[in-house]
Amino acid sequence: MTERRPPKLTEFARYLRTETTGGMVLLAATAIALIWVNSPVGDSYRDLREARVGPEFLHLNLTIGDWAKDGLLALFFFVVGLELKRELVIGELSRLKAALLPVIAALGGMIVPAALAFAIAAGDPRAGQIWAIPVATDIAFALGVLALTARHMPSSARVFLLSLAVVDDLGAIALIATLFTSTFDVIAFAAALALLALYWWLQRKRVTSAWLYVPIAVAVWVAVHSSGIHATIAGVALGLLTRVRKDPHEREAPALRLEHRLQPWSAAVAVPVFALFAAGVPVNADALGAVFTERVGLAIMLGLVVGKLVGIVGFSLVAVRFKIASMPPGLTWRDMGAVAMLGGVGFTVSLLIADLSLDPADAELAKAAVLIASAVASLLAAALLVRRSKAHAED
């Protein structure tokens, strides 16, 4: 009788493990930001965030907060782009039936929160700016909560959540690209396209030298930033152009190799540092009162906590009932509701959109609403997932 070896760690399991660890670091960074900005030395936090670093050339004299938002998040979106490309070509999203449900659920998770937020904020002059804030799901936080509370849930729950969150983030990226481009430099944009074409050509020619790719990636980021389009788009564009199928002589494809090297930096450094400078909002009686009394705050909170749940479950239900898509193996509708509740954890991209769409004073209000809604969604999802995990353990 041969000894059974433990199964090899799958790429999805590795991705999940890195993102859940990153989720814990992200939570710690958020707590530090909130404590720091509301402490007696809160002015030092604001001074650091607003300190400018970088040359004036090509508009790169940015605040440290902007470097975190425009620079470090580009790394995060590059990793998201790599994962999305891999899922589309050889992963879960490459099979139509498997791909349709998370894609449809993600659409519902964007459309319903946006519509609900706009309806609640109707009449407020900021309604046309805040509707996009509750459309995104935070991959790191959502997977972190799932890993901590759903030990006995079917693995299909994790695959569904990851696929949904990746598609969700792609939709948010499209919104950032189309809604938050105030100025547009045609020459810089043309330079970005030329550099992206060079990157794609080098991938096709099987060139692997980092001495070529790193300068090209930096140049793409600078060109996109200078064009007026949000610089994080450079990250996802490069990720989607990276080759995901390995050649016979290769141990692993370039996309997988880059994920192995960069994802720990993205999950444990880039996103937490962004959170450190984005999540520092005043927490006092007046600030909390404004979140619960002003339409903007209520719209964002209800969009994330209620809109995400209704949109994900509602669109999934319609898709399954009309046989457009099929339920993931082993999942029930109660499981789906628990996982969908995690969609309300907006955080990273929601904070980014709040920064991009509102002036600083209104952005503080919006970010406080995002933090509260994400905490509520996390706690509700955790309670539901623990219950569902116990039910699966007893089966």
CSV table of N, CA, C and O in Angstrom, one decimal, residues 101-145:
chain,number,residue,atom,x,y,z
A,101,LEU,N,-21.6,32.7,-14.2
A,101,LEU,CA,-22.2,33.1,-12.9
A,101,LEU,C,-21.5,34.2,-12.1
A,101,LEU,O,-22.1,35.2,-11.8
A,102,PRO,N,-20.2,34.0,-11.9
A,102,PRO,CA,-19.5,35.1,-11.2
A,102,PRO,C,-19.5,36.4,-12.0
A,102,PRO,O,-19.5,37.5,-11.4
A,103,VAL,N,-19.5,36.4,-13.4
A,103,VAL,CA,-19.5,37.6,-14.2
A,103,VAL,C,-20.9,38.3,-14.0
A,103,VAL,O,-20.9,39.5,-13.8
A,104,ILE,N,-21.9,37.5,-14.1
A,104,ILE,CA,-23.3,38.0,-13.9
A,104,ILE,C,-23.5,38.6,-12.5
A,104,ILE,O,-24.1,39.6,-12.3
A,105,ALA,N,-23.0,37.8,-11.5
A,105,ALA,CA,-23.1,38.2,-10.1
A,105,ALA,C,-22.3,39.5,-9.9
A,105,ALA,O,-22.8,40.4,-9.2
A,106,ALA,N,-21.2,39.7,-10.5
A,106,ALA,CA,-20.4,40.9,-10.4
A,106,ALA,C,-21.1,42.1,-11.0
A,106,ALA,O,-21.1,43.2,-10.5
A,107,LEU,N,-21.7,41.8,-12.2
A,107,LEU,CA,-22.5,42.9,-12.8
A,107,LEU,C,-23.6,43.4,-11.9
A,107,LEU,O,-23.9,44.6,-11.7
A,108,GLY,N,-24.3,42.4,-11.3
A,108,GLY,CA,-25.4,42.8,-10.3
A,108,GLY,C,-24.8,43.5,-9.1
A,108,GLY,O,-25.4,44.5,-8.6
A,109,GLY,N,-23.6,43.1,-8.7
A,109,GLY,CA,-22.9,43.7,-7.6
A,109,GLY,C,-22.4,45.1,-7.9
A,109,GLY,O,-21.9,45.8,-7.0
A,110,MET,N,-22.4,45.5,-9.1
A,110,MET,CA,-22.0,46.8,-9.5
A,110,MET,C,-23.2,47.7,-9.8
A,110,MET,O,-23.3,48.9,-9.4
A,111,ILE,N,-24.2,47.2,-10.5
A,111,ILE,CA,-25.3,47.9,-11.0
A,111,ILE,C,-26.3,48.3,-9.8
A,111,ILE,O,-26.7,49.5,-9.7
A,112,VAL,N,-26.6,47.3,-9.0
A,112,VAL,CA,-27.6,47.6,-7.9
A,112,VAL,C,-27.0,48.6,-6.9
A,112,VAL,O,-27.7,49.5,-6.5
A,113,PRO,N,-25.8,48.4,-6.4
A,113,PRO,CA,-25.3,49.4,-5.4
A,113,PRO,C,-25.2,50.8,-6.0
A,113,PRO,O,-25.5,51.8,-5.3
A,114,ALA,N,-24.8,50.9,-7.3
A,114,ALA,CA,-24.7,52.2,-7.9
A,114,ALA,C,-26.0,52.9,-8.0
A,114,ALA,O,-26.2,54.0,-7.7
A,115,ALA,N,-27.0,52.1,-8.4
A,115,ALA,CA,-28.4,52.6,-8.6
A,115,ALA,C,-29.0,53.0,-7.2
A,115,ALA,O,-29.6,54.0,-7.1
A,116,LEU,N,-28.8,52.1,-6.2
A,116,LEU,CA,-29.3,52.4,-4.9
A,116,LEU,C,-28.6,53.6,-4.3
A,116,LEU,O,-29.3,54.5,-3.7
A,117,ALA,N,-27.3,53.7,-4.4
A,117,ALA,CA,-26.6,54.9,-3.9
A,117,ALA,C,-27.1,56.2,-4.6
A,117,ALA,O,-27.3,57.2,-3.9
A,118,PHE,N,-27.3,56.2,-5.9
A,118,PHE,CA,-27.7,57.3,-6.6
A,118,PHE,C,-29.1,57.7,-6.2
A,118,PHE,O,-29.5,58.9,-6.0
A,119,ALA,N,-30.0,56.7,-6.0
A,119,ALA,CA,-31.4,57.0,-5.6
A,119,ALA,C,-31.5,57.6,-4.2
A,119,ALA,O,-32.2,58.5,-4.0
A,120,ILE,N,-30.7,57.1,-3.3
A,120,ILE,CA,-30.7,57.6,-1.9
A,120,ILE,C,-30.1,59.0,-1.9
A,120,ILE,O,-30.7,59.9,-1.1
A,121,ALA,N,-29.1,59.3,-2.6
A,121,ALA,CA,-28.5,60.6,-2.6
A,121,ALA,C,-29.1,61.6,-3.6
A,121,ALA,O,-28.7,62.7,-3.7
A,122,ALA,N,-30.2,61.2,-4.3
A,122,ALA,CA,-30.8,62.0,-5.2
A,122,ALA,C,-31.2,63.4,-4.6
A,122,ALA,O,-31.8,63.4,-3.5
A,123,GLY,N,-31.0,64.5,-5.2
A,123,GLY,CA,-31.2,65.8,-4.7
A,123,GLY,C,-30.0,66.4,-4.1
A,123,GLY,O,-29.9,67.6,-3.9
A,124,ASP,N,-29.0,65.6,-3.6
A,124,ASP,CA,-27.8,66.1,-3.1
A,124,ASP,C,-26.9,66.4,-4.3
A,124,ASP,O,-26.8,65.6,-5.2
A,125,PRO,N,-26.2,67.6,-4.4
A,125,PRO,CA,-25.4,67.9,-5.5
A,125,PRO,C,-24.2,66.9,-5.8
A,125,PRO,O,-23.6,66.9,-6.8
A,126,ARG,N,-23.9,66.1,-4.7
A,126,ARG,CA,-22.8,65.2,-4.9
A,126,ARG,C,-23.3,63.8,-5.4
A,126,ARG,O,-22.5,62.9,-5.5
A,127,ALA,N,-24.6,63.6,-5.6
A,127,ALA,CA,-25.1,62.3,-6.0
A,127,ALA,C,-24.5,61.8,-7.3
A,127,ALA,O,-24.2,60.6,-7.4
A,128,GLY,N,-24.2,62.7,-8.2
A,128,GLY,CA,-23.6,62.3,-9.5
A,128,GLY,C,-22.1,61.9,-9.4
A,128,GLY,O,-21.6,61.4,-10.3
A,129,GLN,N,-21.5,62.1,-8.2
A,129,GLN,CA,-20.1,61.8,-8.0
A,129,GLN,C,-19.9,60.6,-7.1
A,129,GLN,O,-18.9,59.9,-7.3
A,130,ILE,N,-20.9,60.3,-6.2
A,130,ILE,CA,-20.6,59.2,-5.3
A,130,ILE,C,-21.2,57.8,-5.7
A,130,ILE,O,-20.9,56.8,-5.0
A,131,TRP,N,-22.0,57.8,-6.7
A,131,TRP,CA,-22.6,56.5,-7.1
A,131,TRP,C,-21.6,55.4,-7.4
A,131,TRP,O,-21.9,54.2,-7.2
A,132,ALA,N,-20.4,55.8,-7.9
A,132,ALA,CA,-19.4,54.8,-8.2
A,132,ALA,C,-18.7,54.2,-7.0
A,132,ALA,O,-18.0,53.2,-7.2
A,133,ILE,N,-18.8,54.9,-5.9
A,133,ILE,CA,-18.0,54.4,-4.7
A,133,ILE,C,-18.3,53.0,-4.2
A,133,ILE,O,-17.4,52.2,-3.9
A,134,PRO,N,-19.6,52.6,-4.2
A,134,PRO,CA,-19.9,51.3,-3.7
A,134,PRO,C,-19.9,50.2,-4.7
A,134,PRO,O,-20.4,49.1,-4.4
A,135,VAL,N,-19.3,50.3,-5.8
A,135,VAL,CA,-19.3,49.3,-6.9
A,135,VAL,C,-18.2,48.2,-6.7
A,135,VAL,O,-18.3,47.1,-7.2
A,136,ALA,N,-17.2,48.5,-5.9
A,136,ALA,CA,-16.0,47.6,-5.8
A,136,ALA,C,-16.0,46.7,-4.6
A,136,ALA,O,-16.6,47.0,-3.6
A,137,THR,N,-15.4,45.5,-4.8
A,137,THR,CA,-15.2,44.6,-3.7
A,137,THR,C,-13.7,44.4,-3.4
A,137,THR,O,-12.9,44.3,-4.4
A,138,ASP,N,-13.3,44.5,-2.2
A,138,ASP,CA,-11.9,44.4,-1.8
A,138,ASP,C,-11.5,42.9,-1.7
A,138,ASP,O,-12.0,42.2,-0.9
A,139,ILE,N,-10.6,42.5,-2.6
A,139,ILE,CA,-10.2,41.1,-2.7
A,139,ILE,C,-9.5,40.6,-1.4
A,139,ILE,O,-9.9,39.6,-0.9
A,140,ALA,N,-8.5,41.4,-1.0
A,140,ALA,CA,-7.8,41.0,0.2
A,140,ALA,C,-8.6,40.8,1.5
A,140,ALA,O,-8.5,39.8,2.1
A,141,PHE,N,-9.4,41.8,1.8
A,141,PHE,CA,-10.3,41.8,2.9
A,141,PHE,C,-11.3,40.6,2.8
A,141,PHE,O,-11.5,39.9,3.8
A,142,ALA,N,-12.0,40.5,1.7
A,142,ALA,CA,-13.0,39.6,1.5
A,142,ALA,C,-12.5,38.1,1.6
A,142,ALA,O,-13.0,37.3,2.3
A,143,LEU,N,-11.3,37.9,1.0
A,143,LEU,CA,-10.7,36.5,1.1
A,143,LEU,C,-10.2,36.3,2.5
A,143,LEU,O,-10.2,35.1,3.0
A,144,GLY,N,-9.8,37.3,3.2
A,144,GLY,CA,-9.3,37.1,4.6
A,144,GLY,C,-10.4,36.7,5.5
A,144,GLY,O,-10.3,35.8,6.3
A,145,VAL,N,-11.6,37.4,5.4
A,145,VAL,CA,-12.7,37.0,6.2
A,145,VAL,C,-13.2,35.6,5.9
A,145,VAL,O,-13.5,34.8,6.7
